[in-house]
PDB file of C-alpha atoms and ligand atoms in Angstrom:
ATOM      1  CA  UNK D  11      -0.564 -13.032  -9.073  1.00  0.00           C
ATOM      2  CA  UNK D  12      -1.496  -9.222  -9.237  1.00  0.00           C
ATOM      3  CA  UNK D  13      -2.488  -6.576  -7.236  1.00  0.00           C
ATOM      4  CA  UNK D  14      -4.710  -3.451  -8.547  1.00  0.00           C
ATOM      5  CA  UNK D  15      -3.433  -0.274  -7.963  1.00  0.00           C
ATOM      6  CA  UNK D  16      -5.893   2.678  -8.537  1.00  0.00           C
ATOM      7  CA  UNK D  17      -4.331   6.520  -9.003  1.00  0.00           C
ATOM      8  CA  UNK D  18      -5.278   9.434  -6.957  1.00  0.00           C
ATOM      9  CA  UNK D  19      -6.721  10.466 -10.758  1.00  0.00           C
ATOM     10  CA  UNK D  20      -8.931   7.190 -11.404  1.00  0.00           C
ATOM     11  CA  UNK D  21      -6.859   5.058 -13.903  1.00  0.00           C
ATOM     12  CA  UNK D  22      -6.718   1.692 -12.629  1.00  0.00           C
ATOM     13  CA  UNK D  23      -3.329  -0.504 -12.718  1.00  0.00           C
ATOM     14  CA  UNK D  24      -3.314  -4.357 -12.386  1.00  0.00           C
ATOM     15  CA  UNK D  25       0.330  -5.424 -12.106  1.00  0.00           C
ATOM     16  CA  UNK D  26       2.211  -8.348 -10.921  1.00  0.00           C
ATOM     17  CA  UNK D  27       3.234  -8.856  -7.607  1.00  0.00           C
ATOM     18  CA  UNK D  28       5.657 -11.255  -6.272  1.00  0.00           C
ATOM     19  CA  UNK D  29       5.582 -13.043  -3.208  1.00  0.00           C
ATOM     20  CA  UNK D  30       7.588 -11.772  -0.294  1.00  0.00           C
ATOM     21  CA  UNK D  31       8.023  -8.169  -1.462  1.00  0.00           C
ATOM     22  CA  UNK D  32       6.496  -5.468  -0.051  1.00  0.00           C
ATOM     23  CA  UNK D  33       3.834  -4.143  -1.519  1.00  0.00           C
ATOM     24  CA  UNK D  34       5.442  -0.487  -2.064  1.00  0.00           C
ATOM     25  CA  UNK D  35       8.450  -2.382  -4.000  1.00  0.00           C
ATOM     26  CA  UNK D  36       5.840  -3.782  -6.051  1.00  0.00           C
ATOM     27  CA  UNK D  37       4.327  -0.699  -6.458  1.00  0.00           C
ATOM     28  CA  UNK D  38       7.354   0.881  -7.288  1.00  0.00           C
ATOM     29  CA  UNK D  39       8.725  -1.969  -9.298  1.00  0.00           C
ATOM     30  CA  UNK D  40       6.139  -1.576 -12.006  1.00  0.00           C
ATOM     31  CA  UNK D  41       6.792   1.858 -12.812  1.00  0.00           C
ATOM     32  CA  UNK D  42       4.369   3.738 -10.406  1.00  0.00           C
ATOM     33  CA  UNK D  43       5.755   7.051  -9.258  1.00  0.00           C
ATOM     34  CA  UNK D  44       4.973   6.305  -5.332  1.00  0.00           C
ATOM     35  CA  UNK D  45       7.689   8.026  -3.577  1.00  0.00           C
ATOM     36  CA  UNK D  46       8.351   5.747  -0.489  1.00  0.00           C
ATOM     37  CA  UNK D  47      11.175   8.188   0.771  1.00  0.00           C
ATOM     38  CA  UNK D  48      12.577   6.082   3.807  1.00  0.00           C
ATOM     39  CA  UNK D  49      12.591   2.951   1.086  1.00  0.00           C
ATOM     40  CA  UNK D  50      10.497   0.526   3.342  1.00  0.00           C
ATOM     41  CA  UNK D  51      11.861   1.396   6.777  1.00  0.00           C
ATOM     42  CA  UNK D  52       8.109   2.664   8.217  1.00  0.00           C
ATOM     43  CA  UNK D  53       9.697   6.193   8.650  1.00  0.00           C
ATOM     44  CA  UNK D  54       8.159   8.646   5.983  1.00  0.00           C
ATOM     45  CA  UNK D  55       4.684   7.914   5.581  1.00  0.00           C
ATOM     46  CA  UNK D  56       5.114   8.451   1.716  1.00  0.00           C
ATOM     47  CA  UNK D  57       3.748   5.240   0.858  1.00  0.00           C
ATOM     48  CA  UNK D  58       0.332   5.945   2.078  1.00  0.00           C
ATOM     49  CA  UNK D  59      -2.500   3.704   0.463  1.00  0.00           C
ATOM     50  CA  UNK D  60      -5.964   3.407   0.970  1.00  0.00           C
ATOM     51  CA  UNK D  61      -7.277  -0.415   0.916  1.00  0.00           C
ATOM     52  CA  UNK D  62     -10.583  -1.380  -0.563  1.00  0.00           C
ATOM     53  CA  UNK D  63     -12.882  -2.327   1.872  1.00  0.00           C
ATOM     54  CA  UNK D  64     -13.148  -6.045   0.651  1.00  0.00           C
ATOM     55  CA  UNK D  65      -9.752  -6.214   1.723  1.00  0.00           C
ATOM     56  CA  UNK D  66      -9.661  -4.955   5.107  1.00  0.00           C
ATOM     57  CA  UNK D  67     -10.517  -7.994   7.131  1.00  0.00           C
ATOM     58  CA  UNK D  68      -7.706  -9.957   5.215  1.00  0.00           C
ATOM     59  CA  UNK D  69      -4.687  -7.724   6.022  1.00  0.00           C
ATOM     60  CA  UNK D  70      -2.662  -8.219   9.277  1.00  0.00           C
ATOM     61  CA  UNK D  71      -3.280  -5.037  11.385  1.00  0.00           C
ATOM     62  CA  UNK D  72      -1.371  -2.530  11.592  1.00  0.00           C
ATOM     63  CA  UNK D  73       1.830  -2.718  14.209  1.00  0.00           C
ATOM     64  CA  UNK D  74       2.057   0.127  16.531  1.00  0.00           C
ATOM     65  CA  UNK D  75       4.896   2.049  14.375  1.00  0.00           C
ATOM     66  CA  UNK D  76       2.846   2.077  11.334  1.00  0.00           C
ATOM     67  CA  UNK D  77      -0.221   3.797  13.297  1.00  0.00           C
ATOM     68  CA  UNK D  78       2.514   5.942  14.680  1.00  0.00           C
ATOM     69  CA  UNK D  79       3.679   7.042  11.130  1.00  0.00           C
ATOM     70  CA  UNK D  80       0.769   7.218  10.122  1.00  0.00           C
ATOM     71  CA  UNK D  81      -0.334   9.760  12.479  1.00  0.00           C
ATOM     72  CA  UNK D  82       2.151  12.287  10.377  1.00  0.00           C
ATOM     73  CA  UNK D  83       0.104  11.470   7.111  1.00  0.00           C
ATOM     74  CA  UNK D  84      -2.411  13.444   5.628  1.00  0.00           C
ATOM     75  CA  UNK D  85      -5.692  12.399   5.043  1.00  0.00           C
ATOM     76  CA  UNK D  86      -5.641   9.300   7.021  1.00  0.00           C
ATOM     77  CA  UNK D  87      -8.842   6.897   6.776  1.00  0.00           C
ATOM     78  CA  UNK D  88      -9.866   4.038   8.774  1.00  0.00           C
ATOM     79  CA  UNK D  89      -8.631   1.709   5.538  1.00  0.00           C
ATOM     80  CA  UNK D  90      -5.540   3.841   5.540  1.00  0.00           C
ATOM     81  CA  UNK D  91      -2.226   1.140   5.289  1.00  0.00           C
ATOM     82  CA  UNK D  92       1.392   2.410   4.870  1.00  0.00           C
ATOM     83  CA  UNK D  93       2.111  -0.252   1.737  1.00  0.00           C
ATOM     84  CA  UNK D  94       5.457  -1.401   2.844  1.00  0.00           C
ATOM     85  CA  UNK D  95       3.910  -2.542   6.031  1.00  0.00           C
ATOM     86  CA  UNK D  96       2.269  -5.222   3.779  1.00  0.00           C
ATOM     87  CA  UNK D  97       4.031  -8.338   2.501  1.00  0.00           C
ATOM     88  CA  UNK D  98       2.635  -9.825  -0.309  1.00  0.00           C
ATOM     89  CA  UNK D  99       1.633 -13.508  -0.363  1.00  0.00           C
ATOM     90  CA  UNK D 100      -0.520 -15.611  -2.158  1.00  0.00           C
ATOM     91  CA  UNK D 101      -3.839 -14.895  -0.276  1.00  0.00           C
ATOM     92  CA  UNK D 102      -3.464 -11.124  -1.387  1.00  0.00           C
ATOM     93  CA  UNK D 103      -3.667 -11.841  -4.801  1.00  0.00           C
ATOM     94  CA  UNK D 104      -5.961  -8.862  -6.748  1.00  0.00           C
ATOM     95  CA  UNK D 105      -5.180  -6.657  -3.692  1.00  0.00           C
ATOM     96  CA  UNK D 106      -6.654  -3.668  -4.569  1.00  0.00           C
ATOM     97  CA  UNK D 107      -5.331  -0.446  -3.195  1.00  0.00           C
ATOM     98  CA  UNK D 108      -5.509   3.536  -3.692  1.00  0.00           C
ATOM     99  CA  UNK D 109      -2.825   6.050  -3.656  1.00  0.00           C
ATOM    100  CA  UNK D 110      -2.845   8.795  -1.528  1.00  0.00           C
ATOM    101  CA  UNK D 111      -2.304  12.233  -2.838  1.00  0.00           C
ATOM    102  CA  UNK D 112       1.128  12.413  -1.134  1.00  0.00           C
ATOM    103  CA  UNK D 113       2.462   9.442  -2.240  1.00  0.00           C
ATOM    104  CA  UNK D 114       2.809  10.812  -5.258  1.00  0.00           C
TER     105      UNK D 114
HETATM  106  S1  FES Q 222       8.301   3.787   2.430  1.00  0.00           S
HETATM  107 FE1  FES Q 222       8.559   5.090   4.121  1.00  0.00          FE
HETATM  108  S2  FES Q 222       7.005   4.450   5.490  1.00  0.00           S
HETATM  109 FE2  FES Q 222       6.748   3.180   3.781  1.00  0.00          FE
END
């Protein structure tokens, strides 16, 4: 199972995602410089993503505390997703998401 992480930059990553894990540990797992400050605990914002619009519909919303966050992000979009608000499982496979600028 993969998801496909695109850089601020354009270059496209697929890499493979295990089930259970956040996505920002996957993310982070494979190399990726995302910086993901608070490590997971929804308290930095510095795992901003942008999900592709054929994926909106199949994430869980977001919880209050990630809108919250979010609201000290920059550049926040209606597809914007804090990725270690998402658990991977087998439904997300081929995920697609951007990085934001300051994630990086
Ligand atoms: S890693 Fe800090 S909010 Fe996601």
């Amino acid at each position: 199972m993969n998801i496909v992480i695109k850089m601020p930059d354009g270059e496209t990553r697929e890499i493979e995602a295990t089930i259970g894990w956040q996505v920002m540990e996957i993310i982070k797992n494979a190399g990726v410089p995302i910086r993901a400050e608070c490590g997971g605990a929804c308290a930095c914002a510095t795992c901003h993503v942008y999900v592709d619009a054929a994926w909106m519909d199949r994430l869980p919303p977001r919880k209050d505390e990630e809108t919250d966050m979010l609201d000290m992000a920059l550049s926040v979009e209606d597809n914007s997703r804090l990725s270690c608000q998402i658990v991977f499982e087998p439904e997300l496979d081929g995920l697609t998401v951007t990085l934001a600028e300051d994630s990086l």
